[in-house]
PDB file of C-alpha atoms in Angstrom:
ATOM      1  CA  MET D  11     -35.961  21.767-122.345  1.00  0.00           C
ATOM      2  CA  PRO D  12     -32.960  21.214-119.962  1.00  0.00           C
ATOM      3  CA  ASN D  13     -32.852  18.118-117.664  1.00  0.00           C
ATOM      4  CA  ASN D  14     -34.067  19.527-114.137  1.00  0.00           C
ATOM      5  CA  PRO D  15     -32.192  18.035-111.253  1.00  0.00           C
ATOM      6  CA  ASN D  16     -35.329  18.809-108.745  1.00  0.00           C
ATOM      7  CA  ASN D  17     -37.675  16.571-110.622  1.00  0.00           C
ATOM      8  CA  ASP D  18     -40.525  15.760-108.251  1.00  0.00           C
ATOM      9  CA  ALA D  19     -41.362  12.706-110.170  1.00  0.00           C
ATOM     10  CA  GLN D  20     -38.089  11.510-109.325  1.00  0.00           C
ATOM     11  CA  ASP D  21     -37.821  12.441-105.665  1.00  0.00           C
ATOM     12  CA  ARG D  22     -36.708   9.422-103.517  1.00  0.00           C
ATOM     13  CA  TYR D  23     -37.080  10.739-100.047  1.00  0.00           C
ATOM     14  CA  ASN D  24     -39.785   8.895 -97.908  1.00  0.00           C
ATOM     15  CA  PRO D  25     -40.478  10.747 -94.795  1.00  0.00           C
ATOM     16  CA  PRO D  26     -41.672   8.853 -91.702  1.00  0.00           C
ATOM     17  CA  ALA D  27     -45.229   8.188 -91.596  1.00  0.00           C
ATOM     18  CA  MET D  28     -47.981  10.452 -89.764  1.00  0.00           C
ATOM     19  CA  GLY D  29     -48.585   9.322 -86.228  1.00  0.00           C
ATOM     20  CA  ALA D  30     -45.345   7.284 -86.149  1.00  0.00           C
ATOM     21  CA  ASP D  31     -43.813   9.232 -82.996  1.00  0.00           C
ATOM     22  CA  TRP D  32     -43.209   6.240 -80.819  1.00  0.00           C
ATOM     23  CA  GLU D  33     -40.188   4.425 -80.760  1.00  0.00           C
ATOM     24  CA  GLU D  34     -40.452   0.708 -79.612  1.00  0.00           C
ATOM     25  CA  ASN D  35     -37.799  -0.633 -77.483  1.00  0.00           C
ATOM     26  CA  ASN D  36     -37.042  -3.435 -75.030  1.00  0.00           C
ATOM     27  CA  PHE D  37     -36.862  -2.324 -71.351  1.00  0.00           C
ATOM     28  CA  SER D  38     -33.073  -3.421 -71.204  1.00  0.00           C
ATOM     29  CA  GLU D  39     -32.347  -1.280 -74.344  1.00  0.00           C
ATOM     30  CA  ILE D  40     -32.764   2.186 -72.687  1.00  0.00           C
ATOM     31  CA  ASN D  41     -30.839   3.986 -70.326  1.00  0.00           C
ATOM     32  CA  PRO D  42     -31.491   4.879 -66.634  1.00  0.00           C
ATOM     33  CA  GLY D  43     -33.528   8.137 -66.153  1.00  0.00           C
ATOM     34  CA  GLU D  44     -35.122   7.240 -69.750  1.00  0.00           C
ATOM     35  CA  ILE D  45     -38.997   8.447 -69.463  1.00  0.00           C
ATOM     36  CA  PHE D  46     -41.263   5.681 -71.469  1.00  0.00           C
ATOM     37  CA  ARG D  47     -44.919   4.240 -71.313  1.00  0.00           C
ATOM     38  CA  LEU D  48     -45.946   0.685 -71.586  1.00  0.00           C
ATOM     39  CA  SER D  49     -48.279   1.309 -74.599  1.00  0.00           C
ATOM     40  CA  THR D  50     -48.839   4.005 -77.061  1.00  0.00           C
ATOM     41  CA  ASN D  51     -52.012   5.415 -75.590  1.00  0.00           C
ATOM     42  CA  GLN D  52     -51.548   8.760 -74.232  1.00  0.00           C
ATOM     43  CA  LYS D  53     -53.916   8.158 -71.167  1.00  0.00           C
ATOM     44  CA  GLU D  54     -51.512   5.551 -69.950  1.00  0.00           C
ATOM     45  CA  PRO D  55     -49.183   6.461 -66.867  1.00  0.00           C
ATOM     46  CA  VAL D  56     -45.569   7.687 -67.549  1.00  0.00           C
ATOM     47  CA  TYR D  57     -42.408   5.879 -66.012  1.00  0.00           C
ATOM     48  CA  ARG D  58     -38.641   6.704 -65.351  1.00  0.00           C
ATOM     49  CA  LYS D  59     -36.046   3.601 -65.732  1.00  0.00           C
ATOM     50  CA  GLU D  60     -34.210   3.640 -62.385  1.00  0.00           C
ATOM     51  CA  ASN D  61     -32.050   0.668 -62.880  1.00  0.00           C
ATOM     52  CA  ASP D  62     -31.818  -2.665 -64.948  1.00  0.00           C
ATOM     53  CA  ASN D  63     -34.947  -3.973 -63.418  1.00  0.00           C
ATOM     54  CA  GLN D  64     -36.916  -1.310 -61.800  1.00  0.00           C
ATOM     55  CA  ALA D  65     -39.027   1.728 -63.152  1.00  0.00           C
ATOM     56  CA  MET D  66     -40.792   4.689 -60.938  1.00  0.00           C
ATOM     57  CA  LEU D  67     -44.299   5.607 -62.179  1.00  0.00           C
ATOM     58  CA  LEU D  68     -44.109   9.463 -61.760  1.00  0.00           C
ATOM     59  CA  SER D  69     -47.779  10.048 -61.081  1.00  0.00           C
ATOM     60  CA  ASN D  70     -47.494   8.622 -57.508  1.00  0.00           C
ATOM     61  CA  MET D  71     -43.626   8.183 -57.146  1.00  0.00           C
ATOM     62  CA  THR D  72     -43.963   4.401 -56.740  1.00  0.00           C
ATOM     63  CA  MET D  73     -41.405   1.941 -57.657  1.00  0.00           C
ATOM     64  CA  ILE D  74     -42.257  -1.278 -59.950  1.00  0.00           C
ATOM     65  CA  SER D  75     -40.385  -4.224 -61.334  1.00  0.00           C
ATOM     66  CA  VAL D  76     -40.032  -4.589 -64.800  1.00  0.00           C
ATOM     67  CA  SER D  77     -38.851  -7.264 -67.016  1.00  0.00           C
ATOM     68  CA  ALA D  78     -35.753  -6.801 -69.300  1.00  0.00           C
ATOM     69  CA  ASN D  79     -37.697  -7.839 -72.344  1.00  0.00           C
ATOM     70  CA  THR D  80     -40.937  -5.600 -71.698  1.00  0.00           C
ATOM     71  CA  LYS D  81     -41.790  -3.559 -74.697  1.00  0.00           C
ATOM     72  CA  VAL D  82     -41.720   0.001 -73.774  1.00  0.00           C
ATOM     73  CA  TYR D  83     -42.606   3.017 -75.797  1.00  0.00           C
ATOM     74  CA  ILE D  84     -40.405   6.123 -76.063  1.00  0.00           C
ATOM     75  CA  ARG D  85     -41.848   9.498 -77.603  1.00  0.00           C
ATOM     76  CA  ASN D  86     -39.714  10.822 -80.407  1.00  0.00           C
TER      77      ASN D  86
END
């Protein structure tokens, strides 16, 4: 039998794990205007980065202060 180049046993592609749809960043690493959450919980509020140390809580349009090294989560 000829050598099959599409041998499934030798397939090296490893797709991302299911449920890995959040990207973790520091607040300082994201661009202004980026939408993020402070946790991966869907029930947590959504924020938008306004500048280097402030974000807007979108549910009631209030500004909050955010530290540059705060972990934020962006949906992929």
